[in-house]
Every structure is written in structure tokens, then in C-alpha cells.
Amino acid sequence: MSDTQAQLRTEVPEQHALASSADQARSIASDRLRVYQRFNIHQRIQHFLLAFSFLGLMITGMPLRFPEITIARIFIAMLGGVGSVGIIHRVLGLIMAIAGAYHVIYLIVMYFKGYRGAPILFGRGDGKLFLDDLKYFFGFSKTLPRFGRYNWREKFDYFGAVFGVAVMVVTGLVIWFPQIITIIFPGWIITASVLVHEYEALLAGLAIFLSHFYWVHLNRDVYPMSMVWLSGEMSEHEMRLRHPAELEQIKIRQAQEQETEQQESVQEKQTARKVEEDQ
């Protein structure tokens, strides 16, 4: 075999590999351009109010909890003292309570509009999907879990937020109005509320910064962040990675709608032709 023939045989597989990589890159780029509506404006406003109030409460609450730390004392002094920080903290708490009330009202309205499904609830298949996700995450499987509308992390985030907001609002009100609360309840309820308020805040902070921030901001698939919380839209590429079962259902529904539209168009043409023939 000549050197030229050997070189050609070596270059052909490399060219095929390069062509395949280029096709794959074009396919991914195309998937990133196609988007699907995931969250409506009400859901995005609720998320913004919750995120804004939560971050603000963490920033103002931690210095009040640990005033012995130098940076906490500096921060409190910059905002005008403990009284000013306390007022800001309470205002942010009210914003969180408004976000929670908004969400409850939204769920009630959607229920009466006929939306009975609750994909955010845990179902029978979540246990298997959880194990499949662990296998994929630790490299024991190369197959992505076929999550639907929400994966198990999003469901935990949701119920953690619901539980956290309820606990923080209730205990915050108890701490805010101790004179009124102790008229009805014993005095130890104030101490208990302070402890629950503090530890729930620490737990929520760890959950958000160590888990939620990674999956929606620092994960390599969406870095520097997933824009769905701003636009409400998710690219087909991200849908394929995170919610393949939902993407498949969307495509089936779109195909059915397109088929229905084509059938209606054919019927309209047939009707128009019969009208012309009758005339």
C-alpha cells in the first residue's frame, strides 16, 4: 500500500468524525434557538418576589443573628443601626408573605378555571426516576432520566419553599408582635419561635445556595444561569436534557394539532369546491 493510500484511509474517518461533530453542533445550536413556554407571567412574578425577599432577608437577618462578627457590625452600622436593619427585615418579610398569598390565590383561581392536574406533586414514578438520576450523576448509567414537567429536585425545592415560607411568616409574626401573642399563648412560644425562625433560615439558606443555585445557575448545561425565571421560556436543548418526557408530550400534541389543522383545511377546501360546483 502506498503512503498516499494509507493517508487517505486515515483522513476519511477523521473527516467523517469532523462532519459528525459539526452536524451535532449545528443540531444543538438549532435546539437552543427553539424555545417552549414553561412559566407564565404570574409564576415569574411570584418567583421574583420570593427570590428578592429571600435574599434580602438573608442579607439583613444574618447580621442580626450574628452581631458579634465584625463584618456584621459594619453592615449594621452602614444601614443606620439595628433599628433600621430590623425595619428593612420586616418589610422584606411582608413581601415574602405577599408572595405566598399571591401563590395561594393563583392556585385557587387556576383550580376554578379547570386546571386539576398537579405535576408538582410527588408520584409513584418519582422513586425510580430519583434512582435513575443518581446512577446517571455518579456515572453508573449513560442514559438521562426521563423527567416530565418537574424533576425530583424541583419538587423538593417547591415543597421546601412552601414549608419555609409558612414557617418563616408565622414565626416572624410571633417575634414581631410578642405582646399580642402572649395574650393568647404562653410565653415560651416566643422563645420557640425565635429558635425555629433562626434554624429554618439557616436550613433554607444552605438549601438555596448549595443546591438550587448550582442546578439553575452554575450547572454546566445552563451556566451562567437558566433564563427561564426571567423569560418563562426554555430552549429545546435544555428541555431535552432536563424534561425529555414533557418535550415528547409537547411534540406529540403539536403533531396532533398540526394534523387537525390540515384536516380542517382540507375540509374547508372541499366545502368551498362544493359551493363553487353548486353555483
Short mmCIF file of C-alpha atoms in Angstrom, two decimals:
data_model
loop_
_atom_site.label_atom_id
_atom_site.label_comp_id
_atom_site.label_asym_id
_atom_site.label_seq_id
_atom_site.Cartn_x
_atom_site.Cartn_y
_atom_site.Cartn_z
CA MET A 1 0.00 0.00 0.00
CA SER A 2 1.36 3.39 -0.96
CA ASP A 3 1.80 6.20 1.55
CA THR A 4 -0.90 8.21 -0.29
CA GLN A 5 -3.47 5.42 0.03
CA ALA A 6 -2.66 4.96 3.71
CA GLN A 7 -3.02 8.68 4.29
CA LEU A 8 -6.39 8.75 2.51
CA ARG A 9 -7.68 5.84 4.62
CA THR A 10 -6.60 7.70 7.76
CA GLU A 11 -8.10 11.03 6.71
CA VAL A 12 -11.54 9.69 5.67
CA PRO A 13 -12.62 8.56 9.21
CA GLU A 14 -11.29 11.84 10.61
CA GLN A 15 -13.34 13.79 8.05
CA HIS A 16 -16.43 11.76 8.94
CA ALA A 17 -15.83 12.44 12.64
CA LEU A 18 -15.41 16.17 12.00
CA ALA A 19 -18.56 16.22 9.86
CA SER A 20 -20.47 14.36 12.58
CA SER A 21 -19.23 16.81 15.24
CA ALA A 22 -20.23 19.75 13.05
CA ASP A 23 -23.71 18.28 12.47
CA GLN A 24 -24.08 17.70 16.20
CA ALA A 25 -23.00 21.28 16.97
CA ARG A 26 -25.49 22.64 14.40
CA SER A 27 -28.24 20.46 15.90
CA ILE A 28 -27.51 21.72 19.43
CA ALA A 29 -27.43 25.33 18.19
CA SER A 30 -30.78 24.81 16.48
CA ASP A 31 -32.22 23.27 19.66
CA ARG A 32 -31.07 26.30 21.64
CA LEU A 33 -32.97 28.61 19.27
CA ARG A 34 -36.26 26.71 19.59
CA VAL A 35 -37.98 27.61 22.85
CA TYR A 36 -41.04 26.45 24.76
CA GLN A 37 -43.16 28.47 27.17
CA ARG A 38 -42.69 26.99 30.64
CA PHE A 39 -43.77 29.66 33.14
CA ASN A 40 -46.38 32.38 32.66
CA ILE A 41 -46.10 35.97 33.90
CA HIS A 42 -47.86 35.23 37.22
CA GLN A 43 -45.46 32.41 38.05
CA ARG A 44 -42.46 34.57 37.18
CA ILE A 45 -43.68 37.46 39.35
CA GLN A 46 -44.23 35.08 42.27
CA HIS A 47 -40.73 33.66 41.85
CA PHE A 48 -39.19 37.15 41.64
CA LEU A 49 -40.96 38.34 44.80
CA LEU A 50 -39.91 35.20 46.65
CA ALA A 51 -36.30 35.33 45.45
CA PHE A 52 -35.95 39.07 46.13
CA SER A 53 -37.43 38.86 49.63
CA PHE A 54 -35.47 35.71 50.49
CA LEU A 55 -32.10 37.15 49.51
CA GLY A 56 -32.90 40.41 51.31
CA LEU A 57 -34.00 38.56 54.44
CA MET A 58 -30.79 36.53 54.44
CA ILE A 59 -28.63 39.63 53.98
CA THR A 60 -30.37 41.54 56.77
CA GLY A 61 -31.17 38.59 59.06
CA MET A 62 -27.73 37.02 59.37
CA PRO A 63 -26.07 40.19 60.77
CA LEU A 64 -28.87 40.44 63.35
CA ARG A 65 -28.31 36.79 64.28
CA PHE A 66 -24.52 37.08 64.50
CA PRO A 67 -23.82 40.67 65.62
CA GLU A 68 -20.53 39.64 67.24
CA ILE A 69 -18.92 39.17 63.81
CA THR A 70 -17.01 42.24 62.65
CA ILE A 71 -18.46 42.34 59.13
CA ALA A 72 -21.98 42.07 60.60
CA ARG A 73 -21.39 45.08 62.85
CA ILE A 74 -20.02 47.06 59.90
CA PHE A 75 -23.03 46.14 57.75
CA ILE A 76 -25.49 47.11 60.50
CA ALA A 77 -23.71 50.43 61.01
CA MET A 78 -23.79 51.14 57.24
CA LEU A 79 -27.59 50.71 57.22
CA GLY A 80 -28.12 53.02 60.19
CA GLY A 81 -28.10 50.66 63.14
CA VAL A 82 -30.06 47.69 64.45
CA GLY A 83 -33.37 49.56 64.29
CA SER A 84 -33.04 50.36 60.59
CA VAL A 85 -31.96 46.83 59.71
CA GLY A 86 -34.89 45.46 61.70
CA ILE A 87 -37.35 47.65 59.77
CA ILE A 88 -35.89 46.57 56.42
CA HIS A 89 -36.06 42.95 57.55
CA ARG A 90 -39.74 43.25 58.46
CA VAL A 91 -40.62 44.95 55.16
CA LEU A 92 -38.93 42.13 53.28
CA GLY A 93 -40.85 39.65 55.43
CA LEU A 94 -44.09 41.31 54.36
CA ILE A 95 -43.02 40.97 50.70
CA MET A 96 -42.43 37.25 51.27
CA ALA A 97 -45.87 36.94 52.87
CA ILE A 98 -47.40 38.73 49.87
CA ALA A 99 -45.62 36.32 47.51
CA GLY A 100 -47.04 33.38 49.47
CA ALA A 101 -50.56 34.82 49.44
CA TYR A 102 -50.26 35.58 45.72
CA HIS A 103 -49.33 31.96 45.06
CA VAL A 104 -52.24 30.58 47.07
CA ILE A 105 -54.72 32.88 45.31
CA TYR A 106 -53.21 31.92 41.95
CA LEU A 107 -53.66 28.20 42.69
CA ILE A 108 -57.30 28.76 43.70
CA VAL A 109 -58.04 30.77 40.55
CA MET A 110 -56.38 28.15 38.33
CA TYR A 111 -58.38 25.41 40.05
CA PHE A 112 -61.68 27.13 39.30
CA LYS A 113 -60.54 27.67 35.71
CA GLY A 114 -60.39 23.90 35.33
CA TYR A 115 -56.73 23.08 35.95
CA ARG A 116 -56.95 19.95 38.06
CA GLY A 117 -53.56 18.40 37.34
CA ALA A 118 -50.74 18.80 39.86
CA PRO A 119 -47.47 17.63 38.24
CA ILE A 120 -45.50 19.31 41.07
CA LEU A 121 -46.80 16.63 43.47
CA PHE A 122 -44.73 13.51 44.07
CA GLY A 123 -45.97 10.45 42.20
CA ARG A 124 -45.32 6.72 42.08
CA GLY A 125 -42.68 7.01 39.36
CA ASP A 126 -40.55 9.56 41.20
CA GLY A 127 -38.69 6.93 43.23
CA LYS A 128 -37.41 5.18 40.10
CA LEU A 129 -36.53 8.49 38.43
CA PHE A 130 -34.61 9.50 41.55
CA LEU A 131 -32.53 6.30 41.41
CA ASP A 132 -32.01 6.71 37.65
CA ASP A 133 -30.80 10.25 38.25
CA LEU A 134 -28.33 9.12 40.90
CA LYS A 135 -27.00 6.42 38.56
CA TYR A 136 -26.52 8.98 35.79
CA PHE A 137 -24.99 11.57 38.11
CA PHE A 138 -22.39 9.15 39.51
CA GLY A 139 -21.59 7.65 36.11
CA PHE A 140 -23.26 4.24 36.54
CA SER A 141 -25.60 4.96 33.64
CA LYS A 142 -25.23 6.90 30.39
CA THR A 143 -28.98 7.33 29.93
CA LEU A 144 -30.59 10.57 31.03
CA PRO A 145 -33.61 10.12 33.36
CA ARG A 146 -36.86 10.80 31.52
CA PHE A 147 -38.28 13.53 33.72
CA GLY A 148 -41.63 15.08 32.94
CA ARG A 149 -42.82 18.57 33.84
CA TYR A 150 -40.80 18.65 37.09
CA ASN A 151 -37.87 16.56 38.30
CA TRP A 152 -37.42 15.45 41.91
CA ARG A 153 -35.11 18.39 42.75
CA GLU A 154 -37.68 20.92 41.56
CA LYS A 155 -40.39 19.18 43.59
CA PHE A 156 -38.23 19.27 46.72
CA ASP A 157 -37.45 22.95 46.07
CA TYR A 158 -41.15 23.74 45.73
CA PHE A 159 -42.29 21.97 48.88
CA GLY A 160 -39.26 23.30 50.75
CA ALA A 161 -40.26 26.83 49.71
CA VAL A 162 -43.91 26.27 50.69
CA PHE A 163 -42.95 24.89 54.09
CA GLY A 164 -40.22 27.50 54.63
CA VAL A 165 -42.41 30.50 53.76
CA ALA A 166 -45.20 29.27 56.04
CA VAL A 167 -42.84 28.69 58.97
CA MET A 168 -40.90 31.94 58.50
CA VAL A 169 -44.02 34.11 58.15
CA VAL A 170 -45.77 32.60 61.18
CA THR A 171 -42.72 32.67 63.47
CA GLY A 172 -41.79 36.13 62.17
CA LEU A 173 -45.21 37.49 63.13
CA VAL A 174 -44.89 35.91 66.59
CA ILE A 175 -41.50 37.59 67.10
CA TRP A 176 -42.81 40.88 65.69
CA PHE A 177 -45.88 41.08 67.96
CA PRO A 178 -44.93 39.29 71.21
CA GLN A 179 -47.28 41.36 73.38
CA ILE A 180 -50.33 40.32 71.35
CA ILE A 181 -49.25 36.67 71.02
CA THR A 182 -48.65 36.21 74.76
CA ILE A 183 -52.21 37.31 75.48
CA ILE A 184 -53.37 34.05 73.92
CA PHE A 185 -50.32 31.74 74.14
CA PRO A 186 -47.78 31.05 76.90
CA GLY A 187 -44.50 32.98 76.93
CA TRP A 188 -42.36 30.04 75.82
CA ILE A 189 -43.93 30.32 72.34
CA ILE A 190 -41.77 33.42 71.73
CA THR A 191 -38.53 31.60 72.55
CA ALA A 192 -39.58 28.61 70.45
CA SER A 193 -40.45 30.88 67.51
CA VAL A 194 -37.07 32.62 67.68
CA LEU A 195 -35.24 29.27 67.58
CA VAL A 196 -37.39 27.87 64.77
CA HIS A 197 -37.06 31.14 62.80
CA GLU A 198 -33.27 31.13 63.06
CA TYR A 199 -32.69 27.47 62.25
CA GLU A 200 -35.19 27.41 59.40
CA ALA A 201 -33.41 30.45 57.91
CA LEU A 202 -30.05 28.66 58.12
CA LEU A 203 -31.50 25.48 56.61
CA ALA A 204 -33.20 27.39 53.79
CA GLY A 205 -30.02 29.34 53.07
CA LEU A 206 -27.95 26.16 52.81
CA ALA A 207 -30.54 24.51 50.55
CA ILE A 208 -30.74 27.51 48.22
CA PHE A 209 -27.05 28.33 47.96
CA LEU A 210 -25.68 24.77 47.87
CA SER A 211 -28.36 23.05 45.78
CA HIS A 212 -30.77 25.39 43.97
CA PHE A 213 -28.10 27.86 42.84
CA TYR A 214 -25.98 25.07 41.40
CA TRP A 215 -28.76 23.47 39.35
CA VAL A 216 -30.20 26.72 37.97
CA HIS A 217 -27.05 28.86 37.69
CA LEU A 218 -23.73 27.02 37.98
CA ASN A 219 -24.55 23.74 36.24
CA ARG A 220 -22.54 23.46 33.00
CA ASP A 221 -25.72 22.89 30.96
CA VAL A 222 -27.13 26.33 31.87
CA TYR A 223 -24.12 28.38 33.12
CA PRO A 224 -24.13 31.27 33.96
CA MET A 225 -27.87 30.81 34.55
CA SER A 226 -31.08 29.42 33.15
CA MET A 227 -33.08 32.35 31.78
CA VAL A 228 -36.41 30.62 32.31
CA TRP A 229 -37.08 32.58 35.51
CA LEU A 230 -36.92 35.83 33.50
CA SER A 231 -38.39 34.93 30.11
CA GLY A 232 -40.51 31.96 31.12
CA GLU A 233 -39.09 30.12 28.11
CA MET A 234 -36.80 27.09 27.97
CA SER A 235 -34.78 26.03 24.95
CA GLU A 236 -35.36 22.67 23.33
CA HIS A 237 -31.78 21.73 24.19
CA GLU A 238 -32.41 22.32 27.90
CA MET A 239 -35.81 20.61 27.68
CA ARG A 240 -34.18 17.57 26.08
CA LEU A 241 -31.67 17.37 28.94
CA ARG A 242 -33.97 18.11 31.87
CA HIS A 243 -37.53 17.28 30.82
CA PRO A 244 -37.39 14.82 27.90
CA ALA A 245 -40.73 13.17 28.72
CA GLU A 246 -42.50 16.54 28.73
CA LEU A 247 -40.80 17.52 25.47
CA GLU A 248 -42.01 14.29 23.87
CA GLN A 249 -45.58 15.01 25.03
CA ILE A 250 -45.37 18.56 23.63
CA LYS A 251 -44.18 17.29 20.25
CA ILE A 252 -46.96 14.67 20.13
CA ARG A 253 -49.53 17.35 20.98
CA GLN A 254 -48.11 19.70 18.35
CA ALA A 255 -48.21 16.94 15.74
CA GLN A 256 -51.84 16.20 16.62
CA GLU A 257 -52.76 19.89 16.41
CA GLN A 258 -50.99 20.19 13.06
CA GLU A 259 -52.81 17.12 11.76
CA THR A 260 -56.13 18.56 12.95
CA GLU A 261 -55.39 21.88 11.24
CA GLN A 262 -54.55 20.07 7.99
CA GLN A 263 -57.77 18.06 8.15
CA GLU A 264 -59.78 21.24 8.78
CA SER A 265 -58.01 22.94 5.88
CA VAL A 266 -58.84 20.01 3.58
CA GLN A 267 -62.48 20.08 4.71
CA GLU A 268 -62.68 23.83 4.10
CA LYS A 269 -61.29 23.39 0.59
CA GLN A 270 -63.72 20.57 -0.12
CA THR A 271 -66.61 22.70 1.16
CA ALA A 272 -65.51 25.67 -0.96
CA ARG A 273 -65.24 23.41 -4.03
CA LYS A 274 -68.75 22.05 -3.50
CA VAL A 275 -70.11 25.59 -3.15
CA GLU A 276 -68.45 26.54 -6.45
CA GLU A 277 -69.84 23.45 -8.18
CA ASP A 278 -73.35 24.17 -6.89
CA GLN A 279 -73.16 27.72 -8.22
#
